[in-house]
Amino acid sequence: MCNTEVKKIRLGSILRGAFEYCSKTPKMVLLFVVLNYMLCSAMVYSWKTFWLWALLLVMYVLWGGLFRYYFERKPYFEYSVLFYSMIPSTKIVVLSVIVVSLIFLFPVMILFIPNLPDAFAANYAHFLKVTMQQTDILDAVVNLVVVLFSPVILYRPMLAWIAALLGRSGSLRFAWEKTQGNYWEFLLLAIIINLSVAFLYNGILWIGGNIYIALVPISVLVVYFNVVIAKLYEHFFLDI
């Protein structure tokens, strides 16, 4: 029976520890930054083509290799382990798609409430049409709700994926149990990640740069925040 004792995160210590690790391994950071930049640039170039799926697969292998490198599991690119890790990662994707789909469908489902007044239904349908086609309100609301759900559907389950990469149990339920009582800490991390990436991206576009320039500092952040996730795994799972 798994231990359900609440183990709280000290997010400041986690962020600081990740920065110190990156500072001590500059060659590793540079390598993964360059590889991430190349892959992301290729994804932008091949957007909406068949090649995007191949690049996503390579990206999956890349980040699996990063976590195995961090935890000193050789070989870093063990394909049987990577294949096994697809079990929890697929569950994460399915869970995320279900939640996002429900978020998108919820405003429309209101129209199917029995005995809804015709005038209200017509006005509400018009409001949805205007909101979806002419404004970014719906997208902003969806993004906000996804961030609020991200501790449950992304960050905590991601630790199960790391466990699978290390040859351990990839149970999402076990990961949820080990990380319980830390919703607000994970939410704060999600906000920090989203705001920092958005600030860099929009800031570089604002001063006249393009997406390829913005991907340079964003790639640095991606590597850093993946190390943060690795530190979180250490915090919750290092004792087992």
PDB file of N, CA, C and O in Angstrom, residues 143-203:
ATOM      1  N   ASN A 143      -7.767  28.832 -22.106  1.00  0.00           N
ATOM      2  CA  ASN A 143      -6.381  28.794 -21.637  1.00  0.00           C
ATOM      3  C   ASN A 143      -6.304  28.911 -20.116  1.00  0.00           C
ATOM      4  O   ASN A 143      -5.500  28.218 -19.470  1.00  0.00           O
ATOM      5  N   LEU A 144      -7.125  29.783 -19.551  1.00  0.00           N
ATOM      6  CA  LEU A 144      -7.137  29.963 -18.106  1.00  0.00           C
ATOM      7  C   LEU A 144      -7.577  28.683 -17.400  1.00  0.00           C
ATOM      8  O   LEU A 144      -6.949  28.250 -16.424  1.00  0.00           O
ATOM      9  N   VAL A 145      -8.645  28.072 -17.900  1.00  0.00           N
ATOM     10  CA  VAL A 145      -9.157  26.855 -17.276  1.00  0.00           C
ATOM     11  C   VAL A 145      -8.140  25.712 -17.411  1.00  0.00           C
ATOM     12  O   VAL A 145      -7.944  24.922 -16.484  1.00  0.00           O
ATOM     13  N   VAL A 146      -7.490  25.627 -18.581  1.00  0.00           N
ATOM     14  CA  VAL A 146      -6.473  24.580 -18.777  1.00  0.00           C
ATOM     15  C   VAL A 146      -5.333  24.747 -17.784  1.00  0.00           C
ATOM     16  O   VAL A 146      -4.834  23.772 -17.215  1.00  0.00           O
ATOM     17  N   VAL A 147      -4.916  25.994 -17.550  1.00  0.00           N
ATOM     18  CA  VAL A 147      -3.859  26.250 -16.564  1.00  0.00           C
ATOM     19  C   VAL A 147      -4.316  25.804 -15.176  1.00  0.00           C
ATOM     20  O   VAL A 147      -3.554  25.190 -14.419  1.00  0.00           O
ATOM     21  N   LEU A 148      -5.570  26.083 -14.838  1.00  0.00           N
ATOM     22  CA  LEU A 148      -6.100  25.688 -13.531  1.00  0.00           C
ATOM     23  C   LEU A 148      -6.136  24.167 -13.370  1.00  0.00           C
ATOM     24  O   LEU A 148      -5.953  23.650 -12.268  1.00  0.00           O
ATOM     25  N   PHE A 149      -6.373  23.449 -14.474  1.00  0.00           N
ATOM     26  CA  PHE A 149      -6.415  21.990 -14.428  1.00  0.00           C
ATOM     27  C   PHE A 149      -5.035  21.363 -14.605  1.00  0.00           C
ATOM     28  O   PHE A 149      -4.865  20.168 -14.330  1.00  0.00           O
ATOM     29  N   SER A 150      -4.056  22.124 -15.076  1.00  0.00           N
ATOM     30  CA  SER A 150      -2.750  21.564 -15.451  1.00  0.00           C
ATOM     31  C   SER A 150      -2.033  20.822 -14.318  1.00  0.00           C
ATOM     32  O   SER A 150      -1.339  19.829 -14.589  1.00  0.00           O
ATOM     33  N   PRO A 151      -2.170  21.243 -13.039  1.00  0.00           N
ATOM     34  CA  PRO A 151      -1.526  20.433 -11.991  1.00  0.00           C
ATOM     35  C   PRO A 151      -2.027  18.998 -11.958  1.00  0.00           C
ATOM     36  O   PRO A 151      -1.266  18.079 -11.635  1.00  0.00           O
ATOM     37  N   VAL A 152      -3.305  18.794 -12.314  1.00  0.00           N
ATOM     38  CA  VAL A 152      -3.911  17.467 -12.235  1.00  0.00           C
ATOM     39  C   VAL A 152      -3.717  16.671 -13.523  1.00  0.00           C
ATOM     40  O   VAL A 152      -3.461  15.453 -13.484  1.00  0.00           O
ATOM     41  N   ILE A 153      -3.798  17.326 -14.681  1.00  0.00           N
ATOM     42  CA  ILE A 153      -3.763  16.595 -15.952  1.00  0.00           C
ATOM     43  C   ILE A 153      -2.392  16.602 -16.618  1.00  0.00           C
ATOM     44  O   ILE A 153      -2.178  15.847 -17.573  1.00  0.00           O
ATOM     45  N   LEU A 154      -1.457  17.416 -16.122  1.00  0.00           N
ATOM     46  CA  LEU A 154      -0.151  17.493 -16.778  1.00  0.00           C
ATOM     47  C   LEU A 154       1.019  17.314 -15.819  1.00  0.00           C
ATOM     48  O   LEU A 154       1.770  16.335 -15.922  1.00  0.00           O
ATOM     49  N   TYR A 155       1.197  18.244 -14.884  1.00  0.00           N
ATOM     50  CA  TYR A 155       2.434  18.271 -14.106  1.00  0.00           C
ATOM     51  C   TYR A 155       2.583  17.099 -13.145  1.00  0.00           C
ATOM     52  O   TYR A 155       3.656  16.492 -13.059  1.00  0.00           O
ATOM     53  N   ARG A 156       1.526  16.765 -12.438  1.00  0.00           N
ATOM     54  CA  ARG A 156       1.620  15.615 -11.528  1.00  0.00           C
ATOM     55  C   ARG A 156       1.694  14.293 -12.303  1.00  0.00           C
ATOM     56  O   ARG A 156       2.541  13.449 -11.992  1.00  0.00           O
ATOM     57  N   PRO A 157       0.881  14.083 -13.344  1.00  0.00           N
ATOM     58  CA  PRO A 157       1.039  12.861 -14.143  1.00  0.00           C
ATOM     59  C   PRO A 157       2.389  12.776 -14.853  1.00  0.00           C
ATOM     60  O   PRO A 157       2.875  11.666 -15.114  1.00  0.00           O
ATOM     61  N   MET A 158       2.999  13.912 -15.165  1.00  0.00           N
ATOM     62  CA  MET A 158       4.296  13.885 -15.841  1.00  0.00           C
ATOM     63  C   MET A 158       5.353  13.175 -15.009  1.00  0.00           C
ATOM     64  O   MET A 158       6.297  12.582 -15.538  1.00  0.00           O
ATOM     65  N   LEU A 159       5.193  13.193 -13.695  1.00  0.00           N
ATOM     66  CA  LEU A 159       6.128  12.491 -12.827  1.00  0.00           C
ATOM     67  C   LEU A 159       6.003  10.978 -13.002  1.00  0.00           C
ATOM     68  O   LEU A 159       6.978  10.243 -12.827  1.00  0.00           O
ATOM     69  N   ALA A 160       4.801  10.505 -13.366  1.00  0.00           N
ATOM     70  CA  ALA A 160       4.621   9.083 -13.666  1.00  0.00           C
ATOM     71  C   ALA A 160       5.367   8.724 -14.947  1.00  0.00           C
ATOM     72  O   ALA A 160       5.929   7.626 -15.064  1.00  0.00           O
ATOM     73  N   TRP A 161       5.366   9.641 -15.911  1.00  0.00           N
ATOM     74  CA  TRP A 161       6.108   9.420 -17.153  1.00  0.00           C
ATOM     75  C   TRP A 161       7.606   9.313 -16.875  1.00  0.00           C
ATOM     76  O   TRP A 161       8.283   8.425 -17.407  1.00  0.00           O
ATOM     77  N   ILE A 162       8.120  10.191 -16.021  1.00  0.00           N
ATOM     78  CA  ILE A 162       9.543  10.134 -15.667  1.00  0.00           C
ATOM     79  C   ILE A 162       9.851   8.806 -14.977  1.00  0.00           C
ATOM     80  O   ILE A 162      10.888   8.177 -15.245  1.00  0.00           O
ATOM     81  N   ALA A 163       8.951   8.372 -14.096  1.00  0.00           N
ATOM     82  CA  ALA A 163       9.152   7.091 -13.417  1.00  0.00           C
ATOM     83  C   ALA A 163       9.268   5.956 -14.434  1.00  0.00           C
ATOM     84  O   ALA A 163      10.127   5.072 -14.309  1.00  0.00           O
ATOM     85  N   ALA A 164       8.406   5.969 -15.449  1.00  0.00           N
ATOM     86  CA  ALA A 164       8.460   4.943 -16.488  1.00  0.00           C
ATOM     87  C   ALA A 164       9.775   5.009 -17.255  1.00  0.00           C
ATOM     88  O   ALA A 164      10.340   3.983 -17.636  1.00  0.00           O
ATOM     89  N   LEU A 165      10.268   6.226 -17.502  1.00  0.00           N
ATOM     90  CA  LEU A 165      11.553   6.388 -18.189  1.00  0.00           C
ATOM     91  C   LEU A 165      12.706   5.783 -17.394  1.00  0.00           C
ATOM     92  O   LEU A 165      13.720   5.380 -17.964  1.00  0.00           O
ATOM     93  N   LEU A 166      12.537   5.734 -16.087  1.00  0.00           N
ATOM     94  CA  LEU A 166      13.579   5.197 -15.217  1.00  0.00           C
ATOM     95  C   LEU A 166      13.361   3.724 -14.899  1.00  0.00           C
ATOM     96  O   LEU A 166      14.051   3.154 -14.057  1.00  0.00           O
ATOM     97  N   GLY A 167      12.376   3.113 -15.564  1.00  0.00           N
ATOM     98  CA  GLY A 167      12.113   1.694 -15.356  1.00  0.00           C
ATOM     99  C   GLY A 167      11.252   1.394 -14.147  1.00  0.00           C
ATOM    100  O   GLY A 167      11.191   0.240 -13.696  1.00  0.00           O
ATOM    101  N   ARG A 168      10.580   2.403 -13.619  1.00  0.00           N
ATOM    102  CA  ARG A 168       9.700   2.207 -12.468  1.00  0.00           C
ATOM    103  C   ARG A 168       8.236   2.212 -12.905  1.00  0.00           C
ATOM    104  O   ARG A 168       7.927   2.321 -14.087  1.00  0.00           O
ATOM    105  N   SER A 169       7.345   2.133 -11.944  1.00  0.00           N
ATOM    106  CA  SER A 169       5.916   2.128 -12.250  1.00  0.00           C
ATOM    107  C   SER A 169       5.486   3.460 -12.850  1.00  0.00           C
ATOM    108  O   SER A 169       5.799   4.525 -12.306  1.00  0.00           O
ATOM    109  N   GLY A 170       4.754   3.385 -13.965  1.00  0.00           N
ATOM    110  CA  GLY A 170       4.248   4.597 -14.597  1.00  0.00           C
ATOM    111  C   GLY A 170       2.795   4.869 -14.239  1.00  0.00           C
ATOM    112  O   GLY A 170       2.070   5.481 -15.025  1.00  0.00           O
ATOM    113  N   SER A 171       2.373   4.447 -13.056  1.00  0.00           N
ATOM    114  CA  SER A 171       0.981   4.612 -12.636  1.00  0.00           C
ATOM    115  C   SER A 171       0.655   6.074 -12.375  1.00  0.00           C
ATOM    116  O   SER A 171       1.296   6.721 -11.537  1.00  0.00           O
ATOM    117  N   LEU A 172      -0.339   6.604 -13.082  1.00  0.00           N
ATOM    118  CA  LEU A 172      -0.775   7.973 -12.843  1.00  0.00           C
ATOM    119  C   LEU A 172      -1.414   8.105 -11.475  1.00  0.00           C
ATOM    120  O   LEU A 172      -1.219   9.117 -10.787  1.00  0.00           O
ATOM    121  N   ARG A 173      -2.152   7.091 -11.062  1.00  0.00           N
ATOM    122  CA  ARG A 173      -2.804   7.142  -9.749  1.00  0.00           C
ATOM    123  C   ARG A 173      -1.761   7.247  -8.635  1.00  0.00           C
ATOM    124  O   ARG A 173      -1.925   8.004  -7.684  1.00  0.00           O
ATOM    125  N   PHE A 174      -0.678   6.477  -8.766  1.00  0.00           N
ATOM    126  CA  PHE A 174       0.382   6.523  -7.769  1.00  0.00           C
ATOM    127  C   PHE A 174       1.025   7.905  -7.733  1.00  0.00           C
ATOM    128  O   PHE A 174       1.323   8.443  -6.658  1.00  0.00           O
ATOM    129  N   ALA A 175       1.219   8.503  -8.907  1.00  0.00           N
ATOM    130  CA  ALA A 175       1.806   9.849  -8.964  1.00  0.00           C
ATOM    131  C   ALA A 175       0.890  10.870  -8.307  1.00  0.00           C
ATOM    132  O   ALA A 175       1.354  11.767  -7.588  1.00  0.00           O
ATOM    133  N   TRP A 176      -0.419  10.739  -8.551  1.00  0.00           N
ATOM    134  CA  TRP A 176      -1.369  11.659  -7.907  1.00  0.00           C
ATOM    135  C   TRP A 176      -1.323  11.500  -6.384  1.00  0.00           C
ATOM    136  O   TRP A 176      -1.378  12.488  -5.653  1.00  0.00           O
ATOM    137  N   GLU A 177      -1.246  10.262  -5.917  1.00  0.00           N
ATOM    138  CA  GLU A 177      -1.217  10.019  -4.476  1.00  0.00           C
ATOM    139  C   GLU A 177       0.057  10.575  -3.836  1.00  0.00           C
ATOM    140  O   GLU A 177       0.020  11.161  -2.754  1.00  0.00           O
ATOM    141  N   LYS A 178       1.194  10.393  -4.511  1.00  0.00           N
ATOM    142  CA  LYS A 178       2.460  10.866  -3.956  1.00  0.00           C
ATOM    143  C   LYS A 178       2.542  12.386  -3.908  1.00  0.00           C
ATOM    144  O   LYS A 178       3.253  12.945  -3.070  1.00  0.00           O
ATOM    145  N   THR A 179       1.832  13.060  -4.816  1.00  0.00           N
ATOM    146  CA  THR A 179       1.945  14.521  -4.920  1.00  0.00           C
ATOM    147  C   THR A 179       0.737  15.255  -4.358  1.00  0.00           C
ATOM    148  O   THR A 179       0.606  16.468  -4.549  1.00  0.00           O
ATOM    149  N   GLN A 180      -0.137  14.551  -3.665  1.00  0.00           N
ATOM    150  CA  GLN A 180      -1.345  15.189  -3.142  1.00  0.00           C
ATOM    151  C   GLN A 180      -0.985  16.311  -2.155  1.00  0.00           C
ATOM    152  O   GLN A 180       0.080  16.312  -1.537  1.00  0.00           O
ATOM    153  N   GLY A 181      -1.897  17.252  -2.033  1.00  0.00           N
ATOM    154  CA  GLY A 181      -1.702  18.356  -1.100  1.00  0.00           C
ATOM    155  C   GLY A 181      -0.802  19.461  -1.620  1.00  0.00           C
ATOM    156  O   GLY A 181      -0.417  20.364  -0.868  1.00  0.00           O
ATOM    157  N   ASN A 182      -0.483  19.424  -2.930  1.00  0.00           N
ATOM    158  CA  ASN A 182       0.417  20.427  -3.513  1.00  0.00           C
ATOM    159  C   ASN A 182      -0.196  21.120  -4.727  1.00  0.00           C
ATOM    160  O   ASN A 182       0.523  21.595  -5.602  1.00  0.00           O
ATOM    161  N   TYR A 183      -1.525  21.166  -4.769  1.00  0.00           N
ATOM    162  CA  TYR A 183      -2.171  21.760  -5.946  1.00  0.00           C
ATOM    163  C   TYR A 183      -1.707  23.191  -6.180  1.00  0.00           C
ATOM    164  O   TYR A 183      -1.353  23.567  -7.310  1.00  0.00           O
ATOM    165  N   TRP A 184      -1.685  24.014  -5.141  1.00  0.00           N
ATOM    166  CA  TRP A 184      -1.362  25.428  -5.319  1.00  0.00           C
ATOM    167  C   TRP A 184       0.098  25.619  -5.702  1.00  0.00           C
ATOM    168  O   TRP A 184       0.429  26.525  -6.469  1.00  0.00           O
ATOM    169  N   GLU A 185       0.966  24.749  -5.214  1.00  0.00           N
ATOM    170  CA  GLU A 185       2.380  24.841  -5.592  1.00  0.00           C
ATOM    171  C   GLU A 185       2.562  24.488  -7.073  1.00  0.00           C
ATOM    172  O   GLU A 185       3.310  25.164  -7.800  1.00  0.00           O
ATOM    173  N   PHE A 186       1.883  23.432  -7.515  1.00  0.00           N
ATOM    174  CA  PHE A 186       1.961  23.061  -8.933  1.00  0.00           C
ATOM    175  C   PHE A 186       1.306  24.130  -9.806  1.00  0.00           C
ATOM    176  O   PHE A 186       1.779  24.414 -10.910  1.00  0.00           O
ATOM    177  N   LEU A 187       0.220  24.720  -9.321  1.00  0.00           N
ATOM    178  CA  LEU A 187      -0.438  25.775 -10.082  1.00  0.00           C
ATOM    179  C   LEU A 187       0.480  26.992 -10.218  1.00  0.00           C
ATOM    180  O   LEU A 187       0.570  27.594 -11.298  1.00  0.00           O
ATOM    181  N   LEU A 188       1.166  27.354  -9.136  1.00  0.00           N
ATOM    182  CA  LEU A 188       2.105  28.472  -9.198  1.00  0.00           C
ATOM    183  C   LEU A 188       3.210  28.187 -10.207  1.00  0.00           C
ATOM    184  O   LEU A 188       3.606  29.078 -10.983  1.00  0.00           O
ATOM    185  N   LEU A 189       3.695  26.960 -10.230  1.00  0.00           N
ATOM    186  CA  LEU A 189       4.711  26.587 -11.219  1.00  0.00           C
ATOM    187  C   LEU A 189       4.157  26.720 -12.628  1.00  0.00           C
ATOM    188  O   LEU A 189       4.848  27.243 -13.526  1.00  0.00           O
ATOM    189  N   ALA A 190       2.931  26.264 -12.845  1.00  0.00           N
ATOM    190  CA  ALA A 190       2.308  26.374 -14.169  1.00  0.00           C
ATOM    191  C   ALA A 190       2.191  27.834 -14.597  1.00  0.00           C
ATOM    192  O   ALA A 190       2.443  28.188 -15.755  1.00  0.00           O
ATOM    193  N   ILE A 191       1.816  28.704 -13.668  1.00  0.00           N
ATOM    194  CA  ILE A 191       1.688  30.132 -13.969  1.00  0.00           C
ATOM    195  C   ILE A 191       3.051  30.725 -14.310  1.00  0.00           C
ATOM    196  O   ILE A 191       3.187  31.508 -15.263  1.00  0.00           O
ATOM    197  N   ILE A 192       4.074  30.357 -13.538  1.00  0.00           N
ATOM    198  CA  ILE A 192       5.424  30.859 -13.801  1.00  0.00           C
ATOM    199  C   ILE A 192       5.893  30.435 -15.191  1.00  0.00           C
ATOM    200  O   ILE A 192       6.435  31.247 -15.958  1.00  0.00           O
ATOM    201  N   ILE A 193       5.665  29.172 -15.542  1.00  0.00           N
ATOM    202  CA  ILE A 193       6.089  28.670 -16.849  1.00  0.00           C
ATOM    203  C   ILE A 193       5.356  29.394 -17.967  1.00  0.00           C
ATOM    204  O   ILE A 193       5.976  29.873 -18.934  1.00  0.00           O
ATOM    205  N   ASN A 194       4.037  29.493 -17.858  1.00  0.00           N
ATOM    206  CA  ASN A 194       3.245  30.121 -18.920  1.00  0.00           C
ATOM    207  C   ASN A 194       3.563  31.602 -19.074  1.00  0.00           C
ATOM    208  O   ASN A 194       3.719  32.093 -20.196  1.00  0.00           O
ATOM    209  N   LEU A 195       3.682  32.315 -17.955  1.00  0.00           N
ATOM    210  CA  LEU A 195       3.947  33.740 -18.032  1.00  0.00           C
ATOM    211  C   LEU A 195       5.346  34.030 -18.565  1.00  0.00           C
ATOM    212  O   LEU A 195       5.541  34.958 -19.357  1.00  0.00           O
ATOM    213  N   SER A 196       6.345  33.246 -18.149  1.00  0.00           N
ATOM    214  CA  SER A 196       7.707  33.500 -18.609  1.00  0.00           C
ATOM    215  C   SER A 196       7.838  33.252 -20.108  1.00  0.00           C
ATOM    216  O   SER A 196       8.473  34.041 -20.832  1.00  0.00           O
ATOM    217  N   VAL A 197       7.231  32.170 -20.598  1.00  0.00           N
ATOM    218  CA  VAL A 197       7.277  31.879 -22.034  1.00  0.00           C
ATOM    219  C   VAL A 197       6.502  32.935 -22.820  1.00  0.00           C
ATOM    220  O   VAL A 197       6.974  33.436 -23.852  1.00  0.00           O
ATOM    221  N   ALA A 198       5.316  33.301 -22.324  1.00  0.00           N
ATOM    222  CA  ALA A 198       4.506  34.312 -23.013  1.00  0.00           C
ATOM    223  C   ALA A 198       5.208  35.662 -23.024  1.00  0.00           C
ATOM    224  O   ALA A 198       5.181  36.384 -24.037  1.00  0.00           O
ATOM    225  N   PHE A 199       5.850  36.029 -21.918  1.00  0.00           N
ATOM    226  CA  PHE A 199       6.561  37.307 -21.837  1.00  0.00           C
ATOM    227  C   PHE A 199       7.701  37.356 -22.849  1.00  0.00           C
ATOM    228  O   PHE A 199       7.864  38.345 -23.571  1.00  0.00           O
ATOM    229  N   LEU A 200       8.495  36.298 -22.918  1.00  0.00           N
ATOM    230  CA  LEU A 200       9.601  36.267 -23.868  1.00  0.00           C
ATOM    231  C   LEU A 200       9.103  36.299 -25.305  1.00  0.00           C
ATOM    232  O   LEU A 200       9.598  37.080 -26.130  1.00  0.00           O
ATOM    233  N   TYR A 201       8.124  35.454 -25.606  1.00  0.00           N
ATOM    234  CA  TYR A 201       7.626  35.360 -26.984  1.00  0.00           C
ATOM    235  C   TYR A 201       7.032  36.689 -27.459  1.00  0.00           C
ATOM    236  O   TYR A 201       7.424  37.222 -28.498  1.00  0.00           O
ATOM    237  N   ASN A 202       6.102  37.227 -26.678  1.00  0.00           N
ATOM    238  CA  ASN A 202       5.445  38.471 -27.089  1.00  0.00           C
ATOM    239  C   ASN A 202       6.394  39.659 -27.035  1.00  0.00           C
ATOM    240  O   ASN A 202       6.306  40.576 -27.850  1.00  0.00           O
ATOM    241  N   GLY A 203       7.322  39.645 -26.058  1.00  0.00           N
ATOM    242  CA  GLY A 203       8.285  40.731 -25.969  1.00  0.00           C
ATOM    243  C   GLY A 203       9.194  40.792 -27.175  1.00  0.00           C
ATOM    244  O   GLY A 203       9.460  41.882 -27.718  1.00  0.00           O
TER     245      GLY A 203
END
